[in-house]
Each structure stands twice: as structure tokens, then as C-alpha cells.
Coordinates of C-alpha atoms and ligand atoms in Angstrom, one line a residue:
M1 CA -16.9 -26.1 205.4
N2 CA -13.5 -27.7 204.9
A3 CA -11.4 -26.0 202.2
A4 CA -11.6 -28.4 199.2
L5 CA -8.6 -30.5 198.2
R6 CA -8.1 -29.4 194.6
H7 CA -5.5 -30.6 192.0
D8 CA -6.4 -28.1 189.2
W9 CA -5.2 -24.8 190.5
S10 CA -4.4 -22.4 187.7
L11 CA -1.3 -20.3 187.8
D12 CA -3.5 -17.1 187.8
E13 CA -5.4 -18.4 190.8
I14 CA -2.2 -19.2 192.7
R15 CA -0.7 -15.9 191.9
A16 CA -3.8 -14.1 193.1
I17 CA -3.6 -15.9 196.4
H18 CA 0.2 -15.4 196.7
D19 CA -0.1 -11.7 196.0
L20 CA -2.9 -11.0 198.5
P21 CA -2.1 -8.2 201.0
L22 CA 0.2 -10.1 203.4
L23 CA -2.0 -10.1 206.5
D24 CA -5.1 -11.1 204.5
L25 CA -3.1 -14.0 203.1
V26 CA -1.9 -15.1 206.5
F27 CA -5.4 -14.8 207.9
R28 CA -6.9 -16.8 205.1
A29 CA -4.2 -19.5 205.4
A30 CA -4.6 -19.6 209.2
A31 CA -8.4 -20.2 208.7
V32 CA -7.7 -23.1 206.2
H33 CA -5.1 -24.5 208.6
R34 CA -7.6 -24.7 211.4
Q35 CA -10.1 -26.4 209.3
H36 CA -7.8 -29.4 208.7
H37 CA -5.3 -29.5 211.5
N38 CA -5.1 -29.1 215.3
A39 CA -3.4 -25.6 215.2
R40 CA -1.9 -26.2 218.6
E41 CA 0.2 -29.1 217.3
M42 CA 3.6 -29.1 215.7
Q43 CA 5.3 -32.1 214.2
V44 CA 9.0 -32.1 215.2
C45 CA 11.3 -34.1 212.9
K46 CA 15.0 -35.0 213.1
L47 CA 17.2 -35.5 210.0
I48 CA 20.0 -38.0 210.3
S49 CA 22.7 -38.0 207.5
I50 CA 23.2 -41.8 207.2
K51 CA 25.6 -41.4 204.3
T52 CA 27.3 -38.0 203.9
G53 CA 29.0 -36.3 201.0
A54 CA 30.7 -37.4 197.7
C55 CA 27.4 -37.3 195.8
P56 CA 27.9 -37.5 192.1
E57 CA 25.0 -35.0 191.3
D58 CA 25.6 -31.3 190.7
C59 CA 22.7 -29.7 192.6
A60 CA 24.0 -26.1 192.8
Y61 CA 22.8 -25.6 196.4
C62 CA 24.1 -28.7 197.9
A63 CA 27.1 -29.1 200.3
Q64 CA 27.2 -32.8 199.6
S65 CA 27.9 -32.6 195.9
S66 CA 31.3 -34.0 195.0
R67 CA 31.5 -31.3 192.3
Y68 CA 32.1 -28.5 194.8
S69 CA 34.7 -28.0 197.5
T70 CA 32.5 -27.3 200.5
G71 CA 34.6 -28.8 203.2
I72 CA 32.1 -31.6 203.9
E73 CA 34.1 -34.8 204.8
P74 CA 32.6 -37.8 203.0
E75 CA 31.4 -40.4 205.5
R76 CA 30.5 -44.1 204.9
L77 CA 27.0 -45.5 205.5
M78 CA 26.3 -45.1 209.2
E79 CA 26.0 -48.2 211.4
K80 CA 22.4 -49.1 212.3
E81 CA 23.3 -49.0 216.1
K82 CA 24.4 -45.4 215.8
V83 CA 21.2 -44.5 213.9
L84 CA 19.0 -46.1 216.6
E85 CA 20.9 -44.3 219.3
I86 CA 20.3 -40.9 217.6
A87 CA 16.7 -41.8 216.9
G88 CA 16.2 -42.9 220.6
R89 CA 17.5 -39.5 221.8
A90 CA 15.3 -37.7 219.3
K91 CA 12.2 -39.5 220.5
A92 CA 13.0 -38.6 224.1
S93 CA 13.2 -34.9 222.9
G94 CA 9.7 -35.0 221.4
V95 CA 10.6 -35.9 217.8
S96 CA 7.9 -38.0 216.1
R97 CA 9.6 -38.5 212.7
V98 CA 13.2 -39.4 211.9
C99 CA 14.4 -38.7 208.3
L100 CA 17.3 -40.8 207.0
G101 CA 19.1 -38.8 204.4
A102 CA 21.7 -40.3 202.0
A103 CA 23.8 -38.3 199.6
W104 CA 23.0 -40.7 196.7
R105 CA 21.8 -40.0 193.2
E106 CA 19.7 -43.1 193.4
V107 CA 19.2 -46.2 195.4
K108 CA 21.1 -49.3 194.1
D109 CA 19.9 -52.9 194.9
N110 CA 23.0 -53.8 197.0
G111 CA 24.1 -54.4 200.5
Q112 CA 23.9 -50.8 201.4
F113 CA 20.2 -50.7 200.6
D114 CA 19.7 -53.9 202.6
R115 CA 21.2 -52.0 205.6
V116 CA 19.0 -49.0 205.1
V117 CA 15.9 -51.3 204.9
D118 CA 17.1 -52.7 208.2
M119 CA 17.5 -49.2 209.7
V120 CA 13.9 -48.4 208.7
K121 CA 12.6 -51.5 210.5
G122 CA 14.7 -50.7 213.6
V123 CA 13.6 -47.0 213.9
T124 CA 9.9 -47.9 213.2
D125 CA 10.1 -50.4 216.0
L126 CA 11.2 -47.6 218.3
G127 CA 7.7 -46.1 217.7
L128 CA 8.8 -43.4 215.3
E129 CA 7.7 -42.4 211.9
V130 CA 10.5 -43.0 209.4
C131 CA 11.1 -41.0 206.3
C132 CA 13.9 -41.7 203.8
T133 CA 15.5 -39.3 201.3
L134 CA 17.9 -41.4 199.3
G135 CA 17.6 -40.0 195.8
M136 CA 15.8 -41.7 192.9
L137 CA 13.9 -44.9 193.6
T138 CA 12.3 -47.7 191.5
E139 CA 8.9 -49.1 192.2
S140 CA 10.3 -52.3 193.6
Q141 CA 12.7 -50.4 195.9
A142 CA 9.7 -48.4 197.1
R143 CA 7.8 -51.6 197.8
R144 CA 10.8 -53.0 199.8
L145 CA 10.8 -49.8 201.9
E146 CA 7.0 -50.1 202.3
D147 CA 7.3 -53.7 203.6
A148 CA 9.9 -52.4 206.1
G149 CA 7.3 -50.0 207.5
L150 CA 8.6 -46.8 205.9
Y151 CA 6.2 -44.0 206.6
A152 CA 7.3 -41.3 204.1
Y153 CA 9.7 -40.8 201.2
N154 CA 11.1 -37.4 200.6
H155 CA 11.9 -36.3 197.0
N156 CA 11.8 -32.6 196.5
V157 CA 10.9 -31.0 193.1
D158 CA 12.9 -28.0 194.4
S159 CA 11.6 -25.4 191.9
S160 CA 9.7 -25.1 188.6
A161 CA 10.6 -27.5 185.8
E162 CA 12.0 -24.6 183.8
F163 CA 14.3 -23.3 186.6
Y164 CA 15.2 -26.8 187.7
E165 CA 17.5 -27.4 184.8
T166 CA 19.5 -24.2 185.6
I167 CA 20.4 -25.6 189.0
I168 CA 20.8 -29.3 188.3
T169 CA 22.1 -30.8 185.1
T170 CA 22.8 -34.4 186.2
R171 CA 19.1 -35.4 186.4
T172 CA 15.8 -34.1 185.1
Y173 CA 12.6 -32.8 186.6
A174 CA 10.9 -35.8 185.0
D175 CA 13.3 -38.1 187.0
R176 CA 12.0 -36.4 190.2
L177 CA 8.3 -36.8 189.3
N178 CA 9.0 -40.4 188.3
T179 CA 10.3 -41.3 191.7
I180 CA 7.3 -39.6 193.3
E181 CA 5.0 -41.7 191.1
N182 CA 6.9 -44.9 192.1
V183 CA 6.3 -44.0 195.8
R184 CA 2.7 -43.2 195.1
K185 CA 2.2 -46.9 193.9
T186 CA 2.8 -47.9 197.5
Q187 CA 1.2 -46.9 200.8
V188 CA 4.3 -44.9 201.7
T189 CA 3.4 -41.2 202.1
V190 CA 5.1 -38.6 199.9
C191 CA 7.2 -35.7 201.2
S192 CA 8.0 -33.3 198.4
G193 CA 8.6 -29.6 198.4
G194 CA 11.4 -27.2 197.4
I195 CA 13.7 -24.4 198.0
I196 CA 13.3 -20.6 197.6
G197 CA 16.3 -18.3 197.2
L198 CA 17.9 -20.2 194.4
G199 CA 17.7 -17.2 192.1
E200 CA 14.3 -18.2 190.8
R201 CA 11.4 -15.9 189.8
V202 CA 8.3 -15.7 191.9
D203 CA 6.5 -17.5 189.0
D204 CA 9.0 -20.4 189.4
R205 CA 7.9 -20.7 193.0
L206 CA 4.2 -20.7 192.0
Q207 CA 4.8 -23.2 189.3
M208 CA 6.5 -25.5 191.8
L209 CA 3.4 -25.2 194.1
Q210 CA 1.2 -25.9 191.1
T211 CA 3.2 -29.1 190.3
L212 CA 3.0 -30.2 194.0
A213 CA -0.8 -29.5 194.2
G214 CA -1.2 -31.6 191.0
V215 CA 0.1 -34.7 192.7
R216 CA -2.8 -37.1 193.6
P217 CA -3.3 -37.2 196.5
H218 CA -1.4 -34.1 197.5
P219 CA 2.0 -34.9 199.1
E220 CA 1.2 -35.6 202.7
S221 CA 4.2 -33.4 203.6
V222 CA 5.5 -30.3 201.8
P223 CA 8.9 -29.0 203.0
I224 CA 9.6 -25.3 202.2
N225 CA 13.4 -24.8 202.4
I226 CA 15.1 -21.4 202.4
L227 CA 18.4 -21.6 200.6
S228 CA 21.2 -22.1 203.1
R229 CA 24.1 -20.6 201.2
V230 CA 27.1 -23.0 201.2
E231 CA 30.6 -21.7 200.6
G232 CA 32.0 -23.4 197.5
T233 CA 28.7 -24.0 195.8
P234 CA 27.6 -21.9 192.8
L235 CA 24.8 -20.3 194.9
A236 CA 27.1 -19.3 197.8
D237 CA 26.7 -15.5 197.0
N238 CA 22.9 -15.5 196.4
E239 CA 20.8 -12.8 198.0
D240 CA 19.1 -13.9 201.3
V241 CA 15.3 -14.4 200.9
P242 CA 13.2 -11.8 202.7
V243 CA 11.1 -13.4 205.5
W244 CA 7.9 -12.0 203.8
D245 CA 8.6 -14.3 200.8
V246 CA 8.9 -17.3 203.1
I247 CA 5.6 -16.4 204.8
R248 CA 3.9 -16.0 201.4
M249 CA 5.2 -19.4 200.2
I250 CA 4.0 -21.2 203.4
A251 CA 0.6 -19.5 203.4
T252 CA 0.1 -20.2 199.7
A253 CA 1.2 -23.9 200.1
R254 CA -1.3 -24.2 203.0
I255 CA -4.2 -22.9 200.9
L256 CA -3.4 -25.0 197.9
M257 CA -2.8 -28.2 199.9
P258 CA -5.0 -27.8 203.1
A259 CA -4.5 -31.3 204.5
S260 CA -0.8 -31.6 203.9
D261 CA 1.8 -31.0 206.6
V262 CA 3.7 -27.8 205.5
R263 CA 7.3 -28.0 206.9
L264 CA 9.5 -25.0 207.6
T265 CA 12.8 -26.6 207.0
A266 CA 16.3 -25.5 206.0
G267 CA 17.0 -21.8 206.8
R268 CA 14.6 -21.7 209.8
A269 CA 17.7 -21.1 212.0
K270 CA 18.0 -17.7 210.5
L271 CA 14.4 -16.6 211.5
N272 CA 13.8 -15.1 214.9
A273 CA 11.0 -16.4 217.1
T274 CA 8.5 -13.8 215.9
E275 CA 9.2 -14.6 212.2
Q276 CA 8.8 -18.3 212.9
A277 CA 5.5 -17.6 214.8
L278 CA 4.1 -15.8 211.7
C279 CA 5.1 -18.9 209.6
F280 CA 3.3 -21.2 212.0
L281 CA 0.2 -18.9 212.0
A282 CA 0.4 -19.1 208.2
G283 CA 0.1 -22.8 208.3
A284 CA 3.6 -24.3 208.8
N285 CA 2.9 -27.2 211.2
S286 CA 6.2 -29.2 211.0
I287 CA 9.8 -28.4 211.7
F288 CA 13.2 -30.1 211.8
S289 CA 15.1 -29.9 215.1
S290 CA 18.4 -31.3 216.2
E291 CA 20.7 -32.3 219.1
T292 CA 23.6 -30.6 217.3
E293 CA 23.4 -27.2 215.8
F294 CA 23.3 -28.8 212.3
M295 CA 20.4 -30.0 210.2
L296 CA 21.9 -32.6 207.9
T297 CA 25.5 -31.6 207.5
R298 CA 27.6 -28.9 209.2
A299 CA 26.8 -26.7 206.2
V300 CA 23.1 -26.2 207.2
P301 CA 22.4 -24.9 210.8
S302 CA 19.5 -26.1 212.8
P303 CA 17.8 -24.9 216.0
S304 CA 18.4 -27.2 218.9
Y305 CA 15.8 -29.4 220.7
D306 CA 16.0 -27.1 223.8
A307 CA 15.5 -23.9 221.8
D308 CA 12.6 -25.4 219.9
A309 CA 11.0 -26.8 223.1
E310 CA 11.1 -23.2 224.6
L311 CA 9.7 -21.7 221.3
L312 CA 6.8 -24.2 221.3
R313 CA 6.1 -23.5 225.0
V314 CA 6.0 -19.7 224.5
L315 CA 3.7 -20.2 221.5
G316 CA 1.4 -22.6 223.3
L317 CA 2.1 -25.5 220.9
Q318 CA 2.4 -29.2 221.7
V319 CA 4.5 -31.7 219.7
R320 CA 2.4 -34.1 217.6
A321 CA 2.7 -37.8 218.6
P322 CA 4.0 -40.3 216.0
F323 CA 1.4 -41.8 213.7
D324 CA -1.1 -39.3 214.9
N325 CA -1.9 -37.5 211.7
P326 CA -5.6 -37.8 210.8
N327 CA -4.8 -36.6 207.3
A328 CA -2.5 -39.5 206.6
P329 CA -4.4 -42.9 206.1
R330 CA -1.2 -44.9 206.9
A331 CA -0.9 -43.5 210.4
A332 CA -3.3 -45.7 212.2
E333 CA -2.2 -48.9 210.4
L334 CA 1.4 -48.3 211.3
A335 CA 0.6 -47.3 214.9
A336 CA -1.2 -50.6 215.3
R337 CA 1.8 -52.4 213.9
V338 CA 4.2 -50.7 216.2
A339 CA 1.9 -51.2 219.2
A340 CA 1.6 -55.0 218.4
Ligands
LIG401 N1 20.1 -36.9 197.8 C1 18.7 -36.8 198.1 C2 17.9 -36.1 197.0 O1 18.6 -35.3 196.3 O2 16.7 -36.2 197.0 C3 18.5 -36.1 199.4 C4 18.7 -34.6 199.3 S1 18.8 -33.5 200.5 C5 19.3 -34.2 201.9 C6 17.1 -33.2 200.7 C7 16.7 -31.8 200.2 O3 17.3 -30.8 201.1 C8 17.1 -31.4 198.8 O4 16.2 -32.0 197.9 C9 16.9 -29.9 198.9 O5 15.6 -29.6 198.6 C10 17.2 -29.6 200.4 N2 18.5 -28.9 200.5 C11 19.7 -29.5 200.3 N3 20.7 -28.6 200.5 C12 20.1 -27.4 200.8 C13 20.5 -26.1 201.1 N4 21.8 -25.8 201.0 N5 19.6 -25.1 201.3 C14 18.3 -25.4 201.3 N6 17.8 -26.6 201.1 C15 18.7 -27.6 200.8
LIG402 FE1 23.3 -35.2 195.9 FE2 20.8 -34.9 196.9 FE3 22.8 -33.1 197.4 FE4 21.7 -33.3 195.0 S1 20.6 -32.7 196.9 S2 23.9 -33.2 195.5 S3 21.4 -35.5 194.9 S4 22.8 -35.2 198.1

């Protein structure tokens, strides 16, 4: 019987799951994972920073905030041709989703957004799922991206509402939820997750998962980031997160949101192959990979395409093809569009 998709998890229920003896938790999450997913498949994604640095927001973890001296050189909006080149190489390396990230507070209805819409069309026409993470979005902007064939929009809630205001003061948790709601008014799927290692309590992590599992339908993709400490940011001296906390977060996210893709994202480069294998067993079925050793900017390292291909080979995992997610209704429709 497939684990039910619930939106009403209580914090006590979530804590009871999260605090299970670790191997019981992993076993339970692995069973749920197999009820909803092909456990031999891994979605491989590639992040492209299409507009880097000089962000006006003050997210305490972020290398791209203009508030902190992190050594990130601001770069203008990337030319579409360059985006398509990187995306083409990514596809040849087994990537099925390309994520276009911009260091913006929000999208503005201007020529830059027109160019991003054009990039979405171009990368979709390459036969790849496209995700955008551009900051806050209005409903009409979400509709424009939908019309361009956007597959997913990333907008992380990052932590609990209460802890959020201690790491970001230039926008509110409600702003984040509002953008997710705007995306939910379209057929674009939602990618939303968060970060652990910000200095939060375990309860903040569980409240974040409770918020995410309350989104109807569940976010189709839930990234679990491990804080990558960036010199020059207020969180540069935070303690590293024990891998057991990462495994507990992934397993709990899997049990709460059985049909979602759970993505092991920033910070994966610090985990060895065995630790990553435990995360996959616990239900992580999506990763970011890269042709450089960086994820989005030089501040956050990423495993390479070759290293990940070897890891997947050793673990007996295959890459998931684009638009091949039985849990996402939009997949088939977009696949048909691309094939036409
Ligand atoms: N400007 C867009 C926004 O804020 O939504 C895109 C942000 S960033 C490219 C996407 C996500 O990466 C952030 O929401 C955050 O969760 C995560 N992230 C950014 N910097 C990170 C870091 N140093 N360590 C871990 N996760 C990080
Ligand atoms: Fe800007 Fe996004 Fe970084 Fe926050 S996370 S500083 S909004 S790029």
C-alpha cells in the first residue's frame, strides 16, 4: 500500500519519525521511497548561475549578497548562447534538469526577464527540464515562465518561520510562501526546501519540513542543503553539520513527502561515497553535478560529472531521463511538446 500523501503532519509526529533509531528511520524511509520511486534512478541536475553576485538581500549564508565581502565577482546576465552551450554539455553528461539561478531579490518585468524567458524556451527545446530560481515572482511572471515551458521554480523556505527572520531581514517568510503560491497557480512544478547548519534548532528543521509538507500538492522537489560556510558571511564560522543530521533530514523528508524528489544539494561535496550512499538509501533521489568543481559560484563546491558517474555506477544507479517523473503530471505534457 503506498504511503499516503498527507498535509497535516503534527510536529509531534514529525519529531517521533525524525528521532527514530537511525537505522530504523533509514529502513522505513527506504521502504517508502521504493513505494513511490524507481530506487535505481537518480535525477542529475546542473545549476547555472546566469546572473552572479551583487544581490541586495542579506541572506546570512549567501556568497552572492552585496552586504558581505565574499570575493564573488558580480557578473552581468549571461548570454543565451553560453547558457545553451553549458546546458548542451550537461545533457551529454546525463543531466536531465538545468537550473538557472539569478542573484536577484525578485523578478522585474524588464528586458532581463525577457532574456530569461528566452533562455527557458531554448533549454527546454534541447530536451531538458528547466528550473529557475530568480527570487520572488508575481503570478503573471509565473505564467510567462509557464508559457515558455518552465518545468520547475525553486524558492526555498530555508528554515522555520521563526528562525528565518534571524538569517534574513530584507524579506519575510510570508514573501517566500507567497511566491510558492503564485507558482502553484500555474502548471510549473514547485521546488522548495531549505538549509541545515544555519545555527537552527532541530525543531526549526522539523517546522520547515512541516511547512513544506503543508504545501498542496507537496513540492515536487525538495532540496536539502547543508550549509556551505562562506568566508565573509555571518555564518562563516558555524559548526559543520554531522552527517547523521543530514541523513535524518532526508529520511524524514522522504516519509513526509513520499512522492516528491528529495535532493541532496549544497554540501554534498563534503560527504564521502558511503555517506552519500546512506543518503540515497534514505530516499534522496536527486543531486546537482557540475563540469566545474563549483555548484553555483566558486563559494560552493560541487562533485564533477565524472565523479558522480562513477558513484552512480558503483551504487548500481541510472540517471533519470528528462520528463520521466511519474509523480509529476507536467512531465508527459512537456515531453510531448519537446518531442513535437
Ligand atoms: N536568489 C534566489 C533566491 O533567493 O531564491 C536564488 C537563491 S540560491 C541560488 C538558491 C538556494 O541555495 C538558496 O535559497 C539557499 O537555500 C541555497 N544556498 C545558497 N547559498 C548557500 C550556502 N552557502 N550553503 C547552502 N545552501 C545555500
Ligand atoms: Fe540573494 Fe538569493 Fe543569495 Fe539571498 S540567497 S542573497 S536572495 S542570491
